[in-house]
Short mmCIF file of C-alpha atoms and ligand atoms in Angstrom, two decimals:
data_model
loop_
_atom_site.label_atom_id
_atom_site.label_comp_id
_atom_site.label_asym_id
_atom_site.label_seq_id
_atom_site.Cartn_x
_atom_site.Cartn_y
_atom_site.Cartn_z
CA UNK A 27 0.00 0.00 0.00
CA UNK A 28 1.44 3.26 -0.98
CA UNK A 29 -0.27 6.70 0.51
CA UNK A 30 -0.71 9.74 -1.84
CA UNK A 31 -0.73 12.72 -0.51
CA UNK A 32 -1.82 15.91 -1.99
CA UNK A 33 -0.89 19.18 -0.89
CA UNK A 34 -3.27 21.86 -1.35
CA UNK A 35 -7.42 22.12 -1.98
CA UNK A 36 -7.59 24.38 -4.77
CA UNK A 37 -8.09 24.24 -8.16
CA UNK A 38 -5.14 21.73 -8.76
CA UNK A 39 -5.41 20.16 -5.87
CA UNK A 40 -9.19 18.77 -5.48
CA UNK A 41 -8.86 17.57 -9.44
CA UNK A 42 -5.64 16.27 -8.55
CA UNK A 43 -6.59 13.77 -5.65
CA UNK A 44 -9.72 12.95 -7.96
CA UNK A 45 -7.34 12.06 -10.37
CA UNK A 46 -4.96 10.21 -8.72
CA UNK A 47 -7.55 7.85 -6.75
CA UNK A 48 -8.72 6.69 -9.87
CA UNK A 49 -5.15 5.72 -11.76
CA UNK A 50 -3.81 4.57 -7.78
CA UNK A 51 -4.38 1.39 -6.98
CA UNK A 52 -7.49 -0.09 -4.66
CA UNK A 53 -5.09 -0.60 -1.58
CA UNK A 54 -3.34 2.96 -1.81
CA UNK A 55 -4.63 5.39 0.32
CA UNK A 56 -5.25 9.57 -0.82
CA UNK A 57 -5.02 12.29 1.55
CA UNK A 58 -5.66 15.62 0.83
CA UNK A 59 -3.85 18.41 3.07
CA UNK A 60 -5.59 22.06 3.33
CA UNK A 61 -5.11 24.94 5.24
CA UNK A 62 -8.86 25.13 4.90
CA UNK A 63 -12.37 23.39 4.80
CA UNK A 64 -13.56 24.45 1.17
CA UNK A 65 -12.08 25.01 -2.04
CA UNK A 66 -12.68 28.20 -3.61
CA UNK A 67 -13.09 28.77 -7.74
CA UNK A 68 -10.57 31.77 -7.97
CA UNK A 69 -11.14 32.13 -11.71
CA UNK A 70 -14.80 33.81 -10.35
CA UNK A 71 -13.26 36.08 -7.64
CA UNK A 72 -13.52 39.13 -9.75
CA UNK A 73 -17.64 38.74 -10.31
CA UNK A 74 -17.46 38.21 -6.18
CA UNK A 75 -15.43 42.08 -5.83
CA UNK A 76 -18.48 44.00 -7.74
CA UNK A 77 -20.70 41.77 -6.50
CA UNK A 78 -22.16 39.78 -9.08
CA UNK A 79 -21.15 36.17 -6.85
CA UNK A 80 -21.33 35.41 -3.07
CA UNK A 81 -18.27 33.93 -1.69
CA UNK A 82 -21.05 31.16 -0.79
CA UNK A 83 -21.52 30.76 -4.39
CA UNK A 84 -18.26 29.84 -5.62
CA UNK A 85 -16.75 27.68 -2.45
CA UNK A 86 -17.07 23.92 -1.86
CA UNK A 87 -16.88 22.28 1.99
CA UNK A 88 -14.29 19.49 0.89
CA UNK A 89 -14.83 16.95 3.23
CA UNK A 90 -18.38 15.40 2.04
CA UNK A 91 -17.07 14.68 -1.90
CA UNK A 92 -13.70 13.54 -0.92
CA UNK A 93 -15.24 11.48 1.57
CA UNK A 94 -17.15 10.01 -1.30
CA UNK A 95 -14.14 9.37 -3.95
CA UNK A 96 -12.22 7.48 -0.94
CA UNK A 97 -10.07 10.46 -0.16
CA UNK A 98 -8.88 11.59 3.25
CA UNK A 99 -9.25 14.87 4.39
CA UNK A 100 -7.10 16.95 6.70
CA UNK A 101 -7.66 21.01 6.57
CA UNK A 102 -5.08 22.22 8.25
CA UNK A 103 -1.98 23.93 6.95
CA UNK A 104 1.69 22.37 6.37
CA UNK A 105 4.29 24.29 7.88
CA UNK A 106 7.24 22.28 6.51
CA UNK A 107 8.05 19.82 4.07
CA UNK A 108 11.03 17.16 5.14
CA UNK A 109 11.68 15.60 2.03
CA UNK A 110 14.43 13.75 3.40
CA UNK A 111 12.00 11.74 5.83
CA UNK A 112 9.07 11.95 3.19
CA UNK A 113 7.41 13.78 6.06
CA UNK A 114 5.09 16.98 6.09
CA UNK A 115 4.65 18.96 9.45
CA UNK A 116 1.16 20.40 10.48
CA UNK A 117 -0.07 23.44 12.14
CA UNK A 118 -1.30 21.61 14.73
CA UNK A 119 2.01 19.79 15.47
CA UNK A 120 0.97 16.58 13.35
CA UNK A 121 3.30 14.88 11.21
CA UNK A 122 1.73 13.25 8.12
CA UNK A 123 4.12 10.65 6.38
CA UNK A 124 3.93 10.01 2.69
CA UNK A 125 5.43 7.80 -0.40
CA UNK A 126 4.19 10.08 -3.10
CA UNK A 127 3.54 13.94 -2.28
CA UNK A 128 1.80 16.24 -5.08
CA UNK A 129 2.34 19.72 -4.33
CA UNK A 130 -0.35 22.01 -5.47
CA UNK A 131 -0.26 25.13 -2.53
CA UNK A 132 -0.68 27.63 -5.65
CA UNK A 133 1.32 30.60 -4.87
CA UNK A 134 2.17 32.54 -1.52
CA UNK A 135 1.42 36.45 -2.37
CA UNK A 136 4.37 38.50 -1.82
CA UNK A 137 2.92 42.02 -1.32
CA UNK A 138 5.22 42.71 1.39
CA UNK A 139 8.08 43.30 -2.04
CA UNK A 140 6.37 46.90 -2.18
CA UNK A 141 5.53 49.52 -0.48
CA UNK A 142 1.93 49.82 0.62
CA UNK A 143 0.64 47.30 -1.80
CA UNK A 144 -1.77 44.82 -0.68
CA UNK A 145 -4.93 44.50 1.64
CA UNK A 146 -2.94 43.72 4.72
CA UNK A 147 -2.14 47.02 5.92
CA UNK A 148 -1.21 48.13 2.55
CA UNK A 149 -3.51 50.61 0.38
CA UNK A 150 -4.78 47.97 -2.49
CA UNK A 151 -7.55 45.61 -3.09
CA UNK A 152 -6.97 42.01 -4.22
CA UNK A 153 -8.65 39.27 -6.26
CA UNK A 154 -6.27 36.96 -5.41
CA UNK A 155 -8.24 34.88 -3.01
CA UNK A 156 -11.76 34.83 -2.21
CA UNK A 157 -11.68 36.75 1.19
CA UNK A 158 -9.64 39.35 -0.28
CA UNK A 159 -12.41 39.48 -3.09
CA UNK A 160 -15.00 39.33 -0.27
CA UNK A 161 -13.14 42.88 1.39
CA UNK A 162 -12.52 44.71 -2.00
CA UNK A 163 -16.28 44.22 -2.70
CA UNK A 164 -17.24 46.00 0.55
CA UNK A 165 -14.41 48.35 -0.56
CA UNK A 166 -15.98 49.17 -3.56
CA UNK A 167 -19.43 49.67 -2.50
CA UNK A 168 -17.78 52.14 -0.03
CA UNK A 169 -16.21 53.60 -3.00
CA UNK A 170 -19.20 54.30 -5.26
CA UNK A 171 -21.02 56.66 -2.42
CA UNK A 172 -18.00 59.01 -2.88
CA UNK A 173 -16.51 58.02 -6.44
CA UNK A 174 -12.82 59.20 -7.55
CA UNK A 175 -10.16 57.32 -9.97
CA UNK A 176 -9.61 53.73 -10.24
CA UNK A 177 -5.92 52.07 -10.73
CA UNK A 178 -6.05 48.51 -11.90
CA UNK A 179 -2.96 46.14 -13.11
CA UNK A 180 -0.51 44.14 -12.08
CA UNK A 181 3.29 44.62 -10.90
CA UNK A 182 6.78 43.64 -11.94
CA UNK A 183 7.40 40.26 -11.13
CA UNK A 184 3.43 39.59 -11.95
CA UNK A 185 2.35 36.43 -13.88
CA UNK A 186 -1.20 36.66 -14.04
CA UNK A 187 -2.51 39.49 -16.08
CA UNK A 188 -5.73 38.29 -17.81
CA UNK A 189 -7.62 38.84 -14.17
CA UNK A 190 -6.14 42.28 -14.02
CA UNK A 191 -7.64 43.29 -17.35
CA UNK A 192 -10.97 41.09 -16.80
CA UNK A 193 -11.25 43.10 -13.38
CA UNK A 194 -10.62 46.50 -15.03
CA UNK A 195 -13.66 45.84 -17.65
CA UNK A 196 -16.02 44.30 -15.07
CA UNK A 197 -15.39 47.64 -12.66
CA UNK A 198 -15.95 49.66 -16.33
CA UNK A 199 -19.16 47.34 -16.61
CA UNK A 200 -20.47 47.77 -12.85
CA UNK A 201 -19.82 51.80 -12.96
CA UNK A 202 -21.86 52.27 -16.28
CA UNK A 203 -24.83 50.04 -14.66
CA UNK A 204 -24.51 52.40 -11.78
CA UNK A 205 -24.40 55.35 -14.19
CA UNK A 206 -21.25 56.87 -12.59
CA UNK A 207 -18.57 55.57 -14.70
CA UNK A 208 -18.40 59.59 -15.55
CA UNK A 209 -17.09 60.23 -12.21
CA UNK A 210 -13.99 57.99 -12.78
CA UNK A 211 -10.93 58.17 -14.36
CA UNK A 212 -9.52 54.70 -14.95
CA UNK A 213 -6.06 54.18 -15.80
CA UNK A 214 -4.36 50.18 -16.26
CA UNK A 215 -0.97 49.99 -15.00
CA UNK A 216 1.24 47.16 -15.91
CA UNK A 217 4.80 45.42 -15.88
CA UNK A 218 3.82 44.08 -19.54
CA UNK A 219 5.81 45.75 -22.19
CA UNK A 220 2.92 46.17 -24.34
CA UNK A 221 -0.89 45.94 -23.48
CA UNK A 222 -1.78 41.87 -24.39
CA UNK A 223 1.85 40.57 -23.48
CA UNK A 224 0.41 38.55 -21.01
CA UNK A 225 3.52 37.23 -19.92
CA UNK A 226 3.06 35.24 -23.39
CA UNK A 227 4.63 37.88 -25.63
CA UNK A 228 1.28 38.37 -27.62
CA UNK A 229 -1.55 35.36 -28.35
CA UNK A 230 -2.46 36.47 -31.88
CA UNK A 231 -3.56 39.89 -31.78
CA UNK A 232 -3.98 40.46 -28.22
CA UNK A 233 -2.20 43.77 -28.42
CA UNK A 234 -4.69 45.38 -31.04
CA UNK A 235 -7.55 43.60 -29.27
CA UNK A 236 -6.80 44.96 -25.74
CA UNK A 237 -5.79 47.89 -27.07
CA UNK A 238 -8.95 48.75 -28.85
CA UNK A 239 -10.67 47.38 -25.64
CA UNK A 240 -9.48 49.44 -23.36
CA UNK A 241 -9.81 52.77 -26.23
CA UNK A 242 -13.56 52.14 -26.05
CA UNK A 243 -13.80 51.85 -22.51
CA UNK A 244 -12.26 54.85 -21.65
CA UNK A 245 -9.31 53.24 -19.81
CA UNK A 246 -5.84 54.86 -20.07
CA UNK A 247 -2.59 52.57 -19.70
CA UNK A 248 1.30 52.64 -18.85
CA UNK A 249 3.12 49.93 -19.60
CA UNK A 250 7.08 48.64 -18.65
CA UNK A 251 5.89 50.04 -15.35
CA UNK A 252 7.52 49.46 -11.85
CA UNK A 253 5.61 50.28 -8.80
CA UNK A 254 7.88 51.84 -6.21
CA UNK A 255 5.14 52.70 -3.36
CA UNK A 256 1.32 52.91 -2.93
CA UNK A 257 0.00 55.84 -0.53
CA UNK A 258 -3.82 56.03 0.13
CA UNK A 259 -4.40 58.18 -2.18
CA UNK A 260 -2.26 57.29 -5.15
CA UNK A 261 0.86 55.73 -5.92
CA UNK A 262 4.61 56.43 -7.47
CA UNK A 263 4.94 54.69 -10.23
CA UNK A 264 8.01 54.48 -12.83
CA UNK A 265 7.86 53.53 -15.93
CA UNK A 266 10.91 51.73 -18.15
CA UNK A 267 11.97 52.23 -21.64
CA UNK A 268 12.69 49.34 -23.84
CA UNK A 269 16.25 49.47 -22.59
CA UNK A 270 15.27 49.37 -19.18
CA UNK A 271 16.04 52.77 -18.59
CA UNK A 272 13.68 55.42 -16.32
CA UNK A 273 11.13 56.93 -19.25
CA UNK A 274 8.97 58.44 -17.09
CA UNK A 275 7.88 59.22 -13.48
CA UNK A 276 4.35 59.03 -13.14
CA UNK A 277 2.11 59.65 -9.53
CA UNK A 278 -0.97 58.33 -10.27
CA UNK A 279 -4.18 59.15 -7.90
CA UNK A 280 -6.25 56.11 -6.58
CA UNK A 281 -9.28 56.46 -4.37
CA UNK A 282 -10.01 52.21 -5.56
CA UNK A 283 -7.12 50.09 -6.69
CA UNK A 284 -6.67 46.56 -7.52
CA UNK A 285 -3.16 45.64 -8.36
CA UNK A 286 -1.79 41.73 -9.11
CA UNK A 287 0.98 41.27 -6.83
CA UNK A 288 4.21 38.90 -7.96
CA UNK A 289 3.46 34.87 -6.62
CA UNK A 290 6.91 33.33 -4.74
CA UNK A 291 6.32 29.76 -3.03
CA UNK A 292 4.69 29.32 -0.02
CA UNK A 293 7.37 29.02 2.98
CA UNK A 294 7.20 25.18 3.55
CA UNK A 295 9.02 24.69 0.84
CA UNK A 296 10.28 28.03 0.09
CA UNK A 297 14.18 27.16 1.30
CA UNK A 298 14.62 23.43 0.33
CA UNK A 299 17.59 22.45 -1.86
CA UNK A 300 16.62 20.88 -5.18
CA UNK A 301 13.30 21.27 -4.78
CA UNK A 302 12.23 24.69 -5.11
CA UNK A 303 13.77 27.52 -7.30
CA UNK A 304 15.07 30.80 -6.23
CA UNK A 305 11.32 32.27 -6.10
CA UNK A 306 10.22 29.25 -4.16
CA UNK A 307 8.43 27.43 -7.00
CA UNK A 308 8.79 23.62 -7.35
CA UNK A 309 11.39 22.70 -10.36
CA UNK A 310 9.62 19.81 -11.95
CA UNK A 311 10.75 17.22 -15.33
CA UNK A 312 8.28 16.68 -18.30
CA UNK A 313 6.69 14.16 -16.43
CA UNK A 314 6.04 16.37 -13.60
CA UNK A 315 8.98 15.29 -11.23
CA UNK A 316 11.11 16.80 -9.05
CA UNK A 317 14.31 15.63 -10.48
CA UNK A 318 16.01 15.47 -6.67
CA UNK A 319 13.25 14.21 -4.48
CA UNK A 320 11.76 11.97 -7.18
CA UNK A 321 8.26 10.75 -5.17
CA UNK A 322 7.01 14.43 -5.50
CA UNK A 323 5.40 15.73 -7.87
CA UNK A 324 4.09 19.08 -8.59
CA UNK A 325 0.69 20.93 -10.75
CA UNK A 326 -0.55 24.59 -10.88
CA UNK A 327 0.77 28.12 -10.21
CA UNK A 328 3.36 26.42 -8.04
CA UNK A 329 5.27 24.83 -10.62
CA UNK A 330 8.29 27.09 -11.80
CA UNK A 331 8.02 28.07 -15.46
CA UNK A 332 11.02 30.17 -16.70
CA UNK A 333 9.27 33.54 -18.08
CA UNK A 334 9.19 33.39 -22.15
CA UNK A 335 11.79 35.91 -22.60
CA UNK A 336 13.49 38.79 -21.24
CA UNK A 337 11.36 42.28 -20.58
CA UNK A 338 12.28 45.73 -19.72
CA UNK A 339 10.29 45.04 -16.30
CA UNK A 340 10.44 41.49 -15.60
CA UNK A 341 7.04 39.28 -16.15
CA UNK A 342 6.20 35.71 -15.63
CA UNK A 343 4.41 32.83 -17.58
CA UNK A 344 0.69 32.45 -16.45
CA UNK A 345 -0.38 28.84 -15.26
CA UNK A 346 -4.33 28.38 -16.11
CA UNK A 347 -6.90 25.88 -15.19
CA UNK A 348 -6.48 24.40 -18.40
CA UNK A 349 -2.93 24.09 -17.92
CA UNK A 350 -3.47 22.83 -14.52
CA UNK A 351 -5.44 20.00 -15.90
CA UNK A 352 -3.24 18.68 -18.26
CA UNK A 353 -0.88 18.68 -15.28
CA UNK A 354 -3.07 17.10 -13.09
CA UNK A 355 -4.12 14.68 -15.79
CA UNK A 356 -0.04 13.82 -16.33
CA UNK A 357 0.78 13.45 -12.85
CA UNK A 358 -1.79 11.19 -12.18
CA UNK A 359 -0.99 8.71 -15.14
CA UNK A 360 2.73 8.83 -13.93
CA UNK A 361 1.49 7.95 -10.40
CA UNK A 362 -0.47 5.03 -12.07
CA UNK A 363 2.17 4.14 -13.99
CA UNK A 364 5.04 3.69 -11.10
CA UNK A 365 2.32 2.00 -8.85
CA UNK A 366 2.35 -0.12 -11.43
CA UNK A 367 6.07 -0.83 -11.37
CA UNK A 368 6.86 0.97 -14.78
CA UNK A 369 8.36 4.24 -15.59
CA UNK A 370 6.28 7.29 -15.49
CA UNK A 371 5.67 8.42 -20.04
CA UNK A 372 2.91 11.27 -19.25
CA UNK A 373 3.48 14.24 -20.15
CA UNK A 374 1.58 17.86 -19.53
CA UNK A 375 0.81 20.20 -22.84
CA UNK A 376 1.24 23.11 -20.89
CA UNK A 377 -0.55 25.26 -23.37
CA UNK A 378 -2.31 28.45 -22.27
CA UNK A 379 -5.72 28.82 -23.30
CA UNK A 380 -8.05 31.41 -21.09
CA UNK A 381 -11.37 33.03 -21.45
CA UNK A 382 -11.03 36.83 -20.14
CA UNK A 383 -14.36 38.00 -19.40
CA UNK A 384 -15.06 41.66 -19.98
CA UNK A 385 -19.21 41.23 -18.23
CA UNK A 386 -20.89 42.00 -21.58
CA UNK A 387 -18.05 40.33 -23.52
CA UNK A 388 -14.94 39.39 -23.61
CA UNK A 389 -11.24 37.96 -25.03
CA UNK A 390 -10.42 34.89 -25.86
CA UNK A 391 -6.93 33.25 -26.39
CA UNK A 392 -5.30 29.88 -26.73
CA UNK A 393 -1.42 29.62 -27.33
CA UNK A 394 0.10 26.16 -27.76
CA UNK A 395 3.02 25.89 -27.44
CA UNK A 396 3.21 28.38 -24.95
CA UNK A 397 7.08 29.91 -26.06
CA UNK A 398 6.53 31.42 -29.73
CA UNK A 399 6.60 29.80 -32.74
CA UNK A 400 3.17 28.19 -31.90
CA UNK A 401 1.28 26.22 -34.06
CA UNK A 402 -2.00 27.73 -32.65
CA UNK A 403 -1.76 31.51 -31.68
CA UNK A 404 -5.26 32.43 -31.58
CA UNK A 405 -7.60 35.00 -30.16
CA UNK A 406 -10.84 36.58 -30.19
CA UNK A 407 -13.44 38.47 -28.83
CA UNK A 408 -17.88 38.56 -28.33
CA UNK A 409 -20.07 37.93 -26.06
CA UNK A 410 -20.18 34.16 -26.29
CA UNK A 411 -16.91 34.85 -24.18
CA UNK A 412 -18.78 36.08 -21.32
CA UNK A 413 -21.08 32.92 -21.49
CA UNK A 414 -18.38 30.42 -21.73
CA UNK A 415 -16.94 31.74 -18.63
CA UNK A 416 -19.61 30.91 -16.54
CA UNK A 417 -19.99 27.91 -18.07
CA UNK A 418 -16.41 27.12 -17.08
CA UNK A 419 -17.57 28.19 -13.39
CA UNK A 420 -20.33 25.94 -13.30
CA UNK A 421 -18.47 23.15 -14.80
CA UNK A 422 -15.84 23.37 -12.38
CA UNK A 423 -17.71 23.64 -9.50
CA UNK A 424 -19.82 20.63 -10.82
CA UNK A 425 -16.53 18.58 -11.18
CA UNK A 426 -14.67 19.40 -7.50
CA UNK A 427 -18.58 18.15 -6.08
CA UNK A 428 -18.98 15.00 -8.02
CA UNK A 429 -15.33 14.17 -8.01
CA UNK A 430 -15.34 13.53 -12.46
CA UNK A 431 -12.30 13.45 -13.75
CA UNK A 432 -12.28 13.80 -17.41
CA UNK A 433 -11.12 17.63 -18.64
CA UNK A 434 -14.57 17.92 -20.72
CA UNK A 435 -14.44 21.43 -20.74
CA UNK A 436 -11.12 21.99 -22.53
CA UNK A 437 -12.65 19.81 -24.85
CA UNK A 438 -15.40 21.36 -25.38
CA UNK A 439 -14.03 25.12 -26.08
CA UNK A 440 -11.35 23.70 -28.37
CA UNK A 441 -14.49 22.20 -30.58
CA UNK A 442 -16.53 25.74 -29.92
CA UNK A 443 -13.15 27.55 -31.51
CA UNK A 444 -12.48 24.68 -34.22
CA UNK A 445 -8.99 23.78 -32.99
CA UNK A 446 -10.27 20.27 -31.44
CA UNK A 447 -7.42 18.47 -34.17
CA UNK A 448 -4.91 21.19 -33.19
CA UNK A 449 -4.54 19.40 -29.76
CA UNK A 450 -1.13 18.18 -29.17
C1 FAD B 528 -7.96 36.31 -9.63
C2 FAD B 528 -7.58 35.17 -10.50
C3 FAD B 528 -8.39 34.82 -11.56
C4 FAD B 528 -8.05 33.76 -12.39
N1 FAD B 528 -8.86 33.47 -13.43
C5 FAD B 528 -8.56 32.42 -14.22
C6 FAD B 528 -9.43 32.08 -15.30
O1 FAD B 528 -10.43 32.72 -15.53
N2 FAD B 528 -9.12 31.02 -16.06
C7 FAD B 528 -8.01 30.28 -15.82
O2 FAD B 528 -7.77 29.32 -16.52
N3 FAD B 528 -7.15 30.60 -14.82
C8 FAD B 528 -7.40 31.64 -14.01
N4 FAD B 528 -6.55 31.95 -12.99
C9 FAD B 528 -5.28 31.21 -12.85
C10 FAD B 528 -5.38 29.85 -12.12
O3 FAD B 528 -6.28 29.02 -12.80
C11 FAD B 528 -5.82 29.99 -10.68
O4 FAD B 528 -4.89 30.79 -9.98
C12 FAD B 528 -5.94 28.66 -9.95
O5 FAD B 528 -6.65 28.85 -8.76
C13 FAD B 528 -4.60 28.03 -9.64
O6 FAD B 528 -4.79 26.77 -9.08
P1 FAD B 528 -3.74 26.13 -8.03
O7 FAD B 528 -4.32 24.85 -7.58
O8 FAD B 528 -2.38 26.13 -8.61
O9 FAD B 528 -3.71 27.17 -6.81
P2 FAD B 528 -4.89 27.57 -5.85
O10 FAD B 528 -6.20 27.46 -6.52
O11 FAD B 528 -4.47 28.88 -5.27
O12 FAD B 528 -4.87 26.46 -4.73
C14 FAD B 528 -3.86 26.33 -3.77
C15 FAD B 528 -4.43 25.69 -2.53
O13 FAD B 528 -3.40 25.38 -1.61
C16 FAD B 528 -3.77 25.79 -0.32
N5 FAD B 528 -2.57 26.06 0.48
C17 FAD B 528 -1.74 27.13 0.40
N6 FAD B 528 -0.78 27.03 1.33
C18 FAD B 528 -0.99 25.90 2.00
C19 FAD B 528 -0.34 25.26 3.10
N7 FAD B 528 0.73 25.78 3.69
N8 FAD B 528 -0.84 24.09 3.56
C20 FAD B 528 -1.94 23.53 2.99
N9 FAD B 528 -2.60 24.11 1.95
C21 FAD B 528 -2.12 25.27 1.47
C22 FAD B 528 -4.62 27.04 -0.58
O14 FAD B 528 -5.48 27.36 0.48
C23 FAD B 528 -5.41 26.62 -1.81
O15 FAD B 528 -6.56 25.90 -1.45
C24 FAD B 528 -6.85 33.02 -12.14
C25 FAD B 528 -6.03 33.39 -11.08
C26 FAD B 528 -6.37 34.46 -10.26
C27 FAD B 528 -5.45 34.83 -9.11
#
């Protein structure tokens, strides 16, 4: 008998430990470790900041549909990992052994790398997490009594841009319902060197397409930006030439501001030798493998992906749930596989593929391979973006309660876009 263990509930995780129970074998025994009861669907944390979810909505208690695949449960969080003695230490002073460990924490938030950024004593709202959607939400309805500019975007050393620009259109959205999107200057700041980068250099023409976008809807931009400090009321920002050079000084008011911080690893692994990269991120083979510690495995925004290539301000490579699964997916046929007694063959596509939703529309963009050349660099724009997205809520949510483990839904936008054969 062999026990699994899976670290983290989230959107990796929870498909993960489905996953994995059904390529392990009968004996083998799954545990999922939390640092708490329910899993949240991230992807919908912007629709919770204006409102248009309850935190309720979007969260899952865990314990009831592991419970039902065969899957132990223990929320409570891991304070260090001792690979050496294939052992993970517990908040509550538990020690939970393991012969396979997938590690799928997602990303600690490192806010504390600038001045006043952040919702923990710092001046900015986050998306990051559902709480800190939950508090910009009762932020924002503070903010519309007594309106002022809005700062949305995300920092150097960010990965994850398509929420920043979905969050700036669904605030543009929710202040023209409100009929006082007059009363507020928007502006997008951003490490990207162009608007659409991504952290993907460009999928298709997501530069003319956000571009336009954010033209109609009023929203004004810097780009190659650094963020040296956040006040209450605004923030210093400097922004980079193309050499790297200061261009420009800018001090941009804020009375609202949402700004993407830069992800690290979370500290119980942050320091361990051969394990973790200098950010803290889990180094990981094609098969998903730590090549050091080689019964642990890794999926999601934990996973260290070098960036695509160097930028004036530096950017990283965003991990999406469609990513994820393919990881998850991989992992969990190389688990099989050396249960089995052969060597692990699965590998991940790691393509990026995401639906940014605008709330009356929105872009679309699938990249595979990720690093340019692709053979699919694709993107587009409508209103069947905005319904596809909450499609891809529901669908989600549907899976993490009933434990299926096929990724249907990848399927099913590839066919919607006509790249189905493209799949590699
Ligand atoms: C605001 C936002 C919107 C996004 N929107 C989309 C989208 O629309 N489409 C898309 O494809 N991707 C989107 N992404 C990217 C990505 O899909 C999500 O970030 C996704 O949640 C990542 O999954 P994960 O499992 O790697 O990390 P997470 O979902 O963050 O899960 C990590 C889990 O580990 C737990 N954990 C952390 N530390 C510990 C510890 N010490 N001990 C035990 N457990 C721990 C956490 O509580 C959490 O449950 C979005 C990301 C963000 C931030």
């Amino acid at each position: 008998m062999a026990h699994i263990v899976v670290l983290g509930g989230g959107l990796g995780g929870v498909v993960m430990a489905y996953e994995v129970r059904a390529t392990a074998r009968k004996e083998d025994k799954v545990t999922v470790i939390s640092d708490k009861p329910s899993f949240d669907f991230t992807p919908s944390n912007p629709w919770v900041a204006v409102g248009w979810r309850t935190p309720e909505q979007i969260s899952v208690e865990l314990e009831k549909p592991l419970a039902k695949k065969n899957i132990d449960f223990i929320p409570v969080a891991a304070t260090k990992l001792r690979p050496e003695t294939n052992a993970i230490e517990l908040a509550d002073g538990r020690t939970v052994n393991y012969d396979y460990l997938i590690i799928a924490t997602g990303p600690e938030l490192a806010f504390d790398e600038i001045e006043g950024l952040g919702p923990h004593g710092g001046h900015t709202h986050s998306i990051c997490t559902t709480p800190h959607a939950k508090s910009a939400h009762a932020a924002f309805e503070a903010f519309v009594k007594n309106p002022g500019p809005i700062v949305v975007g995300a920092v150097q050393g960010a990965s994850c841009f398509g929420p920043a620009y979905e969050f700036a259109f669904i605030l543009d959205a929710e202040l023209r319902k409100r009929k006082i999107r007059d009363k507020v200057p928007m502006t997008f700041i951003t490490s990207e060197p162009y608007i659409g980068h991504l952290g993907l250099d460009g999928v298709g023409d997501t530069k003319s397409l956000l571009e336009s976008q954010l033209r109609d809807h009023h929203i004004k931009w810097i780009t190659n930006a650094k963020i040296k400090n956040v006040s209450a009321d605004k923030m210093h920002v400097e922004e980079l030439d193309e050499n790297g050079s200061l261009k420009k000084e800018h001090e941009v008011a804020a009375s609202y501001s949402m700004l993407l911080p830069a992800f690290r690893g979370i500290p119980a692994v942050r320091d361990i030798e051969g394990l973790v990269n200098p950010r803290g991120f889990i180094i990981v083979d094609k098969n998903q493998r730590n090549p050091t510690f080689k019964n642990i495995f890794s999926v999601g925004v934990c996973v260290a992906i070098p960036p695509i290539g160097p930028t004036p301000v530096p950017v990283g490579v965003p991990k999406t749930g469609f990513m994820i699964e393919s990881m998850t997916a991989a992992t969990a046929g190389n688990i099989g596989e050396i249960l089995n007694g052969a060597e692990p063959t699965h590998e991940a596509t790691w393509n990026a593929m995401c639906l940014a939703d605008f709330g009356d529309g929105g872009v679309a963009f699938v990249a595979m391979p990720q690093i340019p050349p692709r053979n699919v660099n694709w993107a587009a724009e409508g209103r069947w973006v905005h319904l596809a997205k909450v499609a891809f809520e529901k669908y989600f949510l549907g899976k993490v309660k009933s434990g299926k483990t096929e990724p249907y839904y990848e399927k099913a936008v590839l066919k919607l876009l006509g790249l189905e054969k493209l799949k590699t």
